[in-house]
């Protein structure tokens, strides 16, 4: 009995299918990242007892270092042989993608080292945290190399889904689950909007390949471009959610506050890097010819993001919420580089993302130490007198906060200067003025924390309460009605845990929580501070790195 | 008689709008998940319609990517809901109010 004719036809068609040639070298960094995650997860599930977290961290650092080296090789290859597309045009290997890969590898490296001590302190067993870190980073790298809208979407989801789980990882805290659910619902919502945007762009241009879209726009004058512009708007909304630009920022404060602190630092860095990498590539290189249509909305977006982030951060009493609004403010600065729609703007945005990542991870590293066991002490008052209790910790935080404020001789200053000058160069002087004003406003809340750390720790009853994590005004979101009942427990823990701190320092109540600096945090935060200061004083290396990280299709 | 492609596009836009409104107005988390699925499937319908109108197989292939990603997303979302259910016995967004500001 012969096979039905439909089947034979199908087999004949399948034989004719052209499978694209896959150049594995071009995706090797991403494969190493994913492979590392799978190996760690597989290995630890074969063991009888939970894997020692030191081992997991070492393997993660090893994977991230291997990715870093491979990305640097790719960078060298691009400089030597120029940019190429691979896998039937789905993947591009250019300076831009190599820069993003290098940056993402560094983010994983520093975050994994900082998170190690937090995992031990909170008793979060298992390799999940580090595995999710690697998976999410692979997503961000995919967004960096994506040369097709559907690859951008895959990268976006690979970036986001592990982040939802990371937010939920601390199952003992109610805030953690709440943050994860809010992030998930709004993230899924924004992904759906993004996919619909892809569908409309596909309908208008007949392709999802980024260079082909640019080609189509160059060769056709669209009489009815409503479909394309609607698609473009939906793409912008989808990206806006990911990078937390106002008015799509609603998830950010709650998610930053509720997530485990080291995860917050990672999330703040990697989601912005991945989101902005794809946003810059899609808008600046593919839709360059439509820039008269998309630059005004991005102008408005950047303007309200800059102002809103800086102003609302002023009256936050919780440091993690304050940093969330500050990261919204930083997103506004990166949007400045996008709005310029020039090579210079892209380089400035990339540079900003690079230095911002180190600043924000280092800052959250310090916050995770000050937060103490249970991730509770995040009110501003917990920082009072930190300079006397932990001079090194306070010094590092001061430098990182000053850098975020954009003080000269730090990378933050150079970064702000670069994006603002790119905006001026592109003719958006008014936006540059808004950015400078918002930087001045933002400096106020960064300095407030810095000043508070070196203020004398008052021995009044109010401050004694603050030291225990209780906010007498009840302004902190995290201190619920259950806190007073837990206070005696905290005191007991604090006394038991204050090994290595002289008793005289501990005797006033604010010192009653263990704030000794674990080695991992010392190394990670030290690295962030070093990058911030060294490249702030000698910025040439890093700025030229960013300037050579050009897109395959230059505007 | 064939149904013109624009009708499918209109249907897809309506389904997308229903999904978006549902996410924004409904308070039950599971219903919100379903509304996100509605939005994704509206995009799938648009992909298929455009592929048919453009006579291009690419759009139909994209649907599979979206389907797989949507499935992965829902698995994670339900996992998060279950972990919250263990703590308290409801799944309404209004109950999630520990953090404000």
XYZ file of C-alpha atoms in Angstrom:
656
model
C 0.000 0.000 0.000
C 1.527 3.301 -1.041
C 1.494 6.363 1.147
C -1.250 8.927 0.523
C -0.239 11.483 -2.101
C -0.302 14.333 0.422
C 2.452 12.712 2.467
C 4.766 12.152 -0.510
C 4.294 15.716 -1.632
C 5.101 16.898 1.857
C 8.236 14.731 1.939
C 9.313 16.100 -1.427
C 8.769 19.642 -0.175
C 10.713 18.923 3.002
C 13.620 17.585 0.959
C 13.710 20.878 -0.939
C 13.629 22.959 2.273
C 16.653 25.194 2.489
C 18.033 24.935 6.013
C 20.093 28.062 6.700
C 23.746 27.588 7.406
C 24.290 28.036 11.127
C 27.569 29.629 12.086
C 27.885 28.450 15.663
C 30.830 30.737 16.354
C 28.554 33.749 16.008
C 26.246 32.590 18.799
C 28.913 30.932 20.944
C 28.750 33.458 23.832
C 24.997 32.936 24.164
C 25.400 29.163 23.924
C 28.070 29.172 26.624
C 25.787 31.220 28.869
C 22.841 28.851 28.332
C 25.099 25.790 28.532
C 26.523 26.953 31.847
C 22.998 27.346 33.224
C 21.963 23.865 32.053
C 25.137 22.234 33.409
C 24.771 23.847 36.833
C 21.092 22.936 37.064
C 21.644 19.381 35.807
C 24.634 18.707 37.985
C 22.994 19.976 41.146
C 19.882 17.893 40.525
C 22.049 14.756 40.355
C 23.541 15.422 43.773
C 21.831 14.087 46.885
C 22.401 17.153 49.012
C 21.921 20.759 47.854
C 25.004 21.991 46.070
C 27.260 24.250 48.103
C 26.551 27.841 47.088
C 30.274 28.544 46.806
C 30.509 25.955 44.045
C 27.521 27.368 42.225
C 28.964 30.864 42.389
C 32.346 29.659 41.148
C 30.747 27.888 38.183
C 28.659 30.963 37.393
C 31.711 33.203 37.531
C 33.562 30.728 35.318
C 30.737 30.753 32.751
C 30.509 34.523 32.781
C 34.301 34.848 32.394
C 34.273 32.441 29.442
C 31.488 34.495 27.853
C 33.404 37.693 28.512
C 36.520 36.326 26.784
C 34.490 35.042 23.811
C 32.737 38.393 23.498
C 36.079 40.189 23.503
C 37.235 37.815 20.732
C 34.118 38.726 18.771
C 34.907 42.378 19.325
C 38.393 41.781 17.889
C 36.930 39.851 14.948
C 34.517 42.677 14.166
C 37.321 45.235 14.292
C 39.468 43.069 12.014
C 36.906 41.784 9.504
C 33.924 44.112 9.829
C 30.329 43.315 10.747
C 28.418 40.316 9.386
C 24.996 38.789 9.593
C 24.613 35.092 10.330
C 21.968 32.362 10.312
C 20.056 33.688 7.323
C 20.159 37.237 8.605
C 18.598 36.518 11.983
C 21.741 37.327 13.973
C 24.146 40.188 13.455
C 27.672 40.413 14.709
C 28.807 44.028 14.851
C 30.539 46.325 17.295
C 27.232 47.111 18.968
C 26.390 43.468 19.670
C 29.914 42.711 20.923
C 29.719 45.699 23.275
C 26.393 44.490 24.672
C 27.766 40.948 25.130
C 30.813 42.243 27.001
C 28.642 44.415 29.217
C 26.145 41.645 29.998
C 28.964 39.224 30.893
C 30.402 41.800 33.302
C 26.961 42.308 34.862
C 26.580 38.575 35.515
C 30.102 38.337 36.932
C 29.642 41.146 39.457
C 26.048 40.229 40.362
C 26.901 36.574 41.014
C 29.760 37.508 43.342
C 27.645 40.031 45.262
C 24.634 37.706 45.525
C 26.649 34.827 47.018
C 26.718 36.131 50.585
C 23.079 37.192 50.401
C 22.088 33.635 49.446
C 23.959 32.236 52.442
C 22.542 34.827 54.813
C 18.934 34.279 53.749
C 19.341 30.506 53.546
C 18.148 30.311 49.938
C 19.398 26.869 48.970
C 19.989 25.525 45.515
C 21.493 26.879 42.340
C 18.311 28.541 41.036
C 19.375 32.118 41.648
C 22.590 31.851 39.658
C 20.974 29.727 36.936
C 18.245 32.330 36.446
C 20.945 34.999 36.330
C 22.654 33.178 33.457
C 19.416 32.505 31.552
C 18.280 36.087 31.816
C 21.693 37.326 30.694
C 21.508 35.045 27.650
C 18.225 36.772 26.806
C 19.822 40.213 27.058
C 22.671 39.082 24.795
C 20.138 37.723 22.293
C 18.494 41.128 22.214
C 21.898 42.640 21.489
C 22.571 40.406 18.467
C 18.982 40.207 17.187
C 18.589 41.293 13.587
C 14.981 40.236 13.200
C 11.978 41.429 15.163
C 10.979 37.913 16.137
C 14.498 37.259 17.511
C 14.141 40.485 19.476
C 10.900 39.078 20.887
C 12.531 35.738 21.795
C 15.371 37.598 23.509
C 12.895 39.821 25.341
C 11.057 36.804 26.731
C 14.243 34.920 27.602
C 15.312 38.049 29.464
C 11.999 38.626 31.219
C 10.773 35.180 32.283
C 13.801 34.400 34.499
C 13.499 37.899 35.971
C 9.893 37.192 37.043
C 11.122 34.117 38.888
C 14.102 35.970 40.376
C 11.696 38.534 41.827
C 9.718 35.718 43.463
C 12.747 33.834 44.715
C 12.599 34.842 48.362
C 9.505 32.830 49.207
C 9.623 33.844 52.882
C 8.799 37.474 52.172
C 5.273 38.446 51.153
C 6.651 41.385 49.174
C 8.688 39.066 46.981
C 5.686 37.166 45.629
C 3.721 40.356 45.225
C 6.562 41.964 43.269
C 6.838 38.907 41.027
C 3.130 38.855 40.263
C 3.002 42.564 39.454
C 6.080 42.230 37.273
C 4.640 39.194 35.545
C 1.231 40.660 34.743
C 2.618 43.955 33.460
C 5.510 42.207 31.703
C 3.153 39.802 29.931
C 0.911 42.722 29.007
C 3.833 44.631 27.506
C 5.096 41.543 25.634
C 1.648 41.082 24.097
C 1.625 44.725 22.994
C 5.100 44.230 21.559
C 4.041 41.150 19.557
C 1.054 42.994 18.156
C 3.437 45.758 17.122
C 5.574 43.195 15.296
C 2.454 41.867 13.553
C 1.491 45.341 12.321
C 5.028 46.112 11.129
C 5.070 42.763 9.340
C 1.747 43.552 7.730
C 2.961 46.941 6.538
C 6.400 45.932 5.249
C 6.041 42.210 4.541
C 9.087 41.236 6.578
C 10.389 41.157 10.143
C 14.044 41.260 9.166
C 15.494 44.580 10.345
C 17.740 45.413 7.340
C 14.955 44.361 4.963
C 12.545 46.707 6.743
C 15.043 49.555 6.281
C 15.453 48.520 2.647
C 11.695 48.446 2.099
C 11.285 51.888 3.621
C 14.102 53.245 1.466
C 12.547 51.949 -1.754
C 8.860 52.631 -1.151
C 6.970 55.748 -0.309
C 4.059 54.701 1.836
C 0.893 56.555 1.007
C -1.027 54.995 3.878
C 1.513 54.526 6.634
C -1.028 54.317 9.448
C -0.478 50.573 9.912
C 3.301 50.957 10.126
C 3.113 53.910 12.502
C 0.647 52.077 14.741
C 3.046 49.118 14.815
C 5.941 51.414 15.623
C 3.974 52.988 18.470
C 3.154 49.562 19.934
C 6.832 48.543 19.708
C 7.783 51.723 21.544
C 5.226 50.996 24.280
C 6.547 47.433 24.644
C 10.134 48.613 24.967
C 9.039 51.458 27.234
C 7.638 48.929 29.718
C 10.860 46.919 29.704
C 13.159 49.870 30.331
C 10.702 51.518 32.765
C 10.118 54.778 30.925
C 7.291 56.976 32.254
C 4.297 56.441 31.782
C 5.080 52.703 31.488
C 7.060 52.576 34.729
C 4.238 51.521 37.067
C 5.766 48.155 37.890
C 9.257 49.435 38.674
C 9.003 50.826 42.239
C 7.077 47.844 43.622
C 9.246 45.282 41.838
C 12.487 46.949 42.914
C 11.303 47.159 46.488
C 9.913 43.649 46.718
C 12.568 41.662 44.901
C 15.554 40.190 46.735
C 18.093 43.038 46.859
C 20.904 41.458 44.771
C 18.293 40.430 42.197
C 17.090 44.039 42.091
C 20.557 45.265 41.164
C 20.891 42.654 38.444
C 17.384 43.342 37.157
C 17.933 47.092 37.077
C 21.072 46.620 35.001
C 20.261 43.755 32.672
C 16.677 44.688 31.786
C 17.774 48.198 30.829
C 20.767 46.945 28.824
C 18.739 44.355 26.907
C 15.755 46.626 26.371
C 17.772 49.610 25.232
C 20.059 47.499 23.019
C 17.104 46.268 20.979
C 15.336 49.624 21.144
C 18.388 51.447 19.756
C 18.948 48.915 17.002
C 15.323 48.743 15.882
C 14.617 52.458 15.941
C 17.929 53.994 14.942
C 18.953 51.568 12.220
C 15.711 50.085 10.841
C 13.283 52.936 11.184
C 15.826 55.642 10.554
C 13.852 57.013 7.635
C 10.796 57.432 9.838
C 12.684 59.458 12.418
C 10.507 62.490 11.869
C 7.633 60.334 13.074
C 9.239 58.675 16.083
C 11.555 61.351 17.391
C 8.791 63.651 18.759
C 7.114 60.869 20.827
C 10.517 59.773 22.145
C 11.198 63.427 22.994
C 8.038 63.537 25.104
C 8.822 60.164 26.672
C 12.373 61.235 27.594
C 11.168 64.545 28.975
C 8.515 63.149 31.341
C 10.768 60.231 32.330
C 13.551 62.612 33.344
C 11.286 64.937 35.309
C 9.017 62.337 36.917
C 11.868 60.059 38.022
C 13.789 62.851 39.688
C 10.835 64.562 41.358
C 9.022 61.514 42.757
C 12.267 60.085 44.162
C 12.491 63.152 46.392
C 9.808 61.987 48.797
C 10.597 58.308 49.027
C 11.414 57.060 52.508
C 12.479 53.610 51.360
C 15.936 53.447 49.805
C 15.038 50.700 47.318
C 12.016 52.672 46.101
C 14.165 55.768 45.858
C 16.680 53.871 43.739
C 13.819 52.599 41.564
C 12.776 56.156 40.748
C 16.415 57.076 40.257
C 16.739 54.261 37.708
C 13.660 55.651 35.940
C 15.507 58.955 35.821
C 18.556 57.195 34.320
C 16.306 55.625 31.664
C 15.387 59.167 30.667
C 19.056 59.988 30.119
C 19.551 56.931 27.906
C 16.435 57.935 25.936
C 18.222 61.225 25.280
C 20.797 59.304 23.242
C 18.026 57.475 21.346
C 16.244 60.735 20.638
C 19.418 62.081 19.015
C 19.078 59.264 16.414
C 22.747 59.568 15.430
C 25.911 57.504 15.738
C 26.981 59.833 18.487
C 23.715 59.317 20.330
C 24.008 55.526 20.117
C 27.587 55.619 21.434
C 26.544 57.936 24.270
C 23.630 55.668 25.208
C 25.848 52.577 25.209
C 28.410 54.348 27.371
C 25.679 55.448 29.753
C 24.347 51.887 30.011
C 27.850 50.573 30.735
C 28.624 52.917 33.604
C 25.049 52.839 34.923
C 25.177 49.039 35.219
C 28.241 49.121 37.430
C 26.891 51.975 39.546
C 23.514 50.373 40.143
C 24.830 46.871 40.906
C 27.356 48.289 43.362
C 24.705 50.443 45.024
C 22.321 47.534 45.484
C 25.241 45.447 46.760
C 25.704 47.921 49.604
C 21.937 48.104 50.166
C 21.800 44.317 50.515
C 24.362 44.447 53.333
C 22.658 47.314 55.154
C 19.277 45.598 54.695
C 20.382 42.913 57.120
C 18.865 39.503 57.590
C 15.356 39.281 56.146
C 15.961 42.208 53.765
C 14.077 44.576 56.061
C 16.104 47.650 56.923
C 15.630 49.738 53.843
C 14.246 52.919 55.395
C 16.396 56.007 55.029
C 16.891 56.077 58.792
C 18.766 52.775 58.653
C 21.569 54.673 56.941
C 21.971 57.231 59.704
C 25.440 56.953 61.153
C 26.602 54.279 58.732
C 29.771 56.290 58.160
C 30.763 55.753 61.802
C 29.731 52.099 61.939
C 31.056 50.916 58.573
C 33.331 53.560 57.049
C 34.258 51.398 54.036
C 30.671 50.547 53.203
C 29.567 54.150 53.608
C 32.515 55.375 51.536
C 31.704 53.003 48.674
C 28.019 53.976 48.741
C 28.930 57.660 48.799
C 31.118 57.312 45.702
C 28.472 55.305 43.856
C 25.697 57.752 44.749
C 27.820 60.743 43.761
C 28.550 59.015 40.459
C 24.814 58.484 39.905
C 24.289 62.160 40.621
C 26.874 62.971 37.947
C 29.651 64.531 40.028
C 32.894 65.221 38.071
C 35.735 62.668 38.218
C 33.215 59.813 38.161
C 31.885 57.906 35.170
C 28.414 59.298 35.864
C 29.576 62.790 34.959
C 31.148 61.692 31.662
C 28.050 59.656 30.791
C 25.646 62.547 31.425
C 27.939 64.888 29.495
C 28.028 62.507 26.525
C 24.263 62.051 26.207
C 23.554 65.733 26.738
C 26.121 66.782 24.142
C 24.711 64.202 21.715
C 21.260 65.719 22.255
C 22.569 69.246 21.695
C 24.399 68.089 18.591
C 21.162 66.620 17.231
C 19.355 69.896 17.801
C 17.361 68.948 20.898
C 18.721 71.731 23.076
C 15.466 72.072 25.006
C 15.601 68.412 25.999
C 19.228 68.839 27.077
C 18.181 71.677 29.375
C 15.440 69.506 30.896
C 18.042 66.772 31.453
C 20.408 69.138 33.233
C 17.672 70.460 35.496
C 16.557 66.928 36.346
C 20.171 65.961 37.120
C 20.329 68.881 39.552
C 17.084 67.797 41.231
C 18.268 64.181 41.359
C 21.541 65.224 43.009
C 19.500 66.336 46.003
C 18.170 62.904 46.945
C 21.485 61.184 46.318
C 23.214 63.710 48.565
C 20.535 63.313 51.223
C 21.521 59.667 51.709
C 25.218 60.566 51.661
C 24.742 63.278 54.286
C 22.573 61.016 56.432
C 25.326 58.392 56.510
C 27.781 60.830 58.027
C 25.276 62.433 60.376
C 25.802 61.532 64.046
C 23.594 58.623 65.030
C 21.295 60.287 67.536
C 20.554 58.291 70.689
C 16.957 59.518 70.895
C 14.208 56.950 71.290
C 12.973 57.641 67.760
C 16.302 56.658 66.248
C 16.584 53.639 68.470
C 13.335 52.439 66.977
C 14.625 53.111 63.467
C 17.616 50.961 64.119
C 15.308 48.033 64.628
C 13.705 48.603 61.263
C 10.587 50.245 62.703
C 9.601 53.499 61.146
C 7.710 55.491 63.776
C 5.881 57.535 61.140
C 4.816 54.360 59.393
C 5.911 55.915 56.088
C 7.943 52.945 54.956
C 5.974 50.511 52.900
C 7.826 47.463 54.164
C 7.092 47.965 57.863
C 3.673 46.480 58.257
C 1.687 46.104 61.455
C 3.471 42.825 62.198
C 6.796 44.558 62.753
C 6.570 45.494 66.466
C 5.965 41.869 67.352
C 9.106 40.855 65.539
C 11.299 43.530 67.072
C 12.560 41.465 70.058
C 13.617 38.718 67.666
C 15.611 41.194 65.642
C 17.396 42.456 68.745
C 18.302 38.930 69.728
C 19.584 38.171 66.243
C 21.499 41.405 66.126
C 23.339 40.665 69.359
C 24.104 37.128 68.295
C 25.241 38.195 64.865
C 27.450 41.130 65.787
C 30.642 39.100 65.833
C 33.706 41.111 64.996
C 32.175 44.485 65.779
C 33.472 46.019 68.988
C 30.859 46.099 71.709
C 31.251 49.821 72.217
C 30.129 50.461 68.674
C 27.215 48.077 69.003
C 25.864 49.530 72.218
C 23.644 52.230 70.644
C 20.590 50.682 69.086
C 21.266 51.574 65.420
C 24.257 49.247 65.413
C 22.240 46.299 66.626
C 22.136 44.645 63.221
C 25.074 42.807 61.729
C 26.556 44.950 59.001
C 29.898 43.207 58.553
C 30.929 43.165 54.927
C 31.132 39.685 53.387
C 34.146 39.037 51.142
C 32.030 38.610 47.994
C 30.269 41.927 48.472
C 33.578 43.624 49.255
C 35.038 42.315 45.996
C 31.978 43.065 43.848
C 31.285 46.529 45.235
C 35.018 47.295 45.159
C 35.103 46.408 41.477
C 32.102 48.647 40.763
C 33.682 51.547 42.655
C 36.995 50.987 40.850
C 35.300 51.052 37.433
C 33.333 54.151 38.419
C 36.380 56.081 39.611
C 39.088 54.865 37.201
C 37.008 55.396 34.070
C 35.755 58.652 35.554
C 39.276 60.048 35.782
C 40.555 58.441 32.552
C 37.415 58.129 30.412
C 39.154 57.796 27.012
C 39.367 53.980 26.941
C 35.710 53.431 27.653
C 34.389 56.269 25.476
C 36.394 55.062 22.487
C 35.140 51.521 23.177
C 31.574 52.839 22.991
C 32.315 54.972 19.917
C 33.610 51.945 18.016
C 30.531 49.916 18.963
C 28.674 50.956 15.837
C 25.588 49.402 14.350
C 25.749 47.347 11.151
C 23.343 49.791 9.519
C 24.584 53.185 10.539
C 22.177 56.097 10.544
C -17.643 33.741 -1.286
C -14.486 34.396 0.672
C -14.254 36.564 3.721
C -11.945 39.520 2.995
C -8.719 39.777 4.983
C -9.647 43.108 6.480
C -12.454 41.440 8.411
C -9.960 39.155 10.100
C -7.778 42.139 10.924
C -10.764 43.912 12.439
C -11.577 40.821 14.490
C -7.975 40.611 15.630
C -8.014 44.276 16.697
C -11.251 43.750 18.616
C -9.895 40.664 20.405
C -6.707 42.567 21.246
C -8.719 45.463 22.651
C -10.870 43.092 24.743
C -7.713 41.491 26.132
C -6.059 44.821 26.931
C -9.187 46.151 28.635
C -9.464 42.930 30.594
C -5.910 43.179 31.942
C -6.487 46.773 32.960
C -9.914 46.363 34.570
C -10.264 42.820 35.934
C -8.876 42.113 39.390
C -8.642 38.322 39.360
C -5.108 37.308 38.466
C -6.148 34.214 36.506
C -8.542 36.268 34.384
C -5.720 38.736 33.787
C -3.534 35.859 32.533
C -6.309 34.789 30.176
C -6.597 38.336 28.856
C -2.874 38.389 28.106
C -3.391 35.154 26.176
C -6.232 36.806 24.241
C -3.883 39.622 23.267
C -1.180 37.195 22.109
C -3.673 35.199 20.081
C -5.019 38.375 18.509
C -1.445 39.013 17.354
C -1.288 35.452 16.000
C -4.479 35.992 14.032
C -3.007 39.183 12.606
C 0.195 37.335 11.653
C -1.710 34.617 9.804
C -3.977 37.105 8.044
C -1.064 39.232 6.896
C 0.812 36.111 5.760
C -2.223 35.152 3.684
C -2.597 38.645 2.238
C 1.115 38.971 1.446
C 1.347 35.364 0.241
C 4.372 34.852 2.476
C 4.920 31.774 4.651
C 7.055 33.767 7.135
C 4.127 35.164 9.055
C 2.672 31.707 9.645
C 6.010 30.486 10.973
C 6.159 33.372 13.450
C 2.943 32.138 15.056
C 4.750 29.050 16.340
C 7.359 31.168 18.099
C 4.647 33.211 19.772
C 2.721 30.088 20.824
C 5.769 28.483 22.440
C 6.743 31.654 24.272
C 3.165 32.173 25.499
C 3.095 28.626 26.885
C 6.409 29.147 28.712
C 5.174 32.434 30.119
C 1.959 30.976 31.486
C 3.827 28.122 33.188
C 5.959 30.619 35.084
C 2.978 32.825 35.881
C 0.955 29.971 37.332
C 3.986 28.928 39.377
C 4.138 32.392 40.904
C 0.397 32.336 41.640
C 0.707 28.958 43.357
C 3.559 30.210 45.526
C 1.407 33.162 46.587
C -1.623 30.891 47.184
C 0.398 28.959 49.722
C 0.738 32.107 51.788
C -2.808 33.372 51.476
C -5.906 31.921 49.931
C -6.948 34.338 47.253
C -5.731 35.524 43.913
C -7.068 39.027 43.568
C -4.852 41.890 42.643
C -6.486 44.031 45.325
C -5.055 41.784 48.022
C -1.562 42.651 46.880
C -1.088 45.885 48.731
C 1.883 45.435 51.040
C 3.835 47.978 49.022
C 2.559 51.459 48.223
C 3.942 54.826 47.300
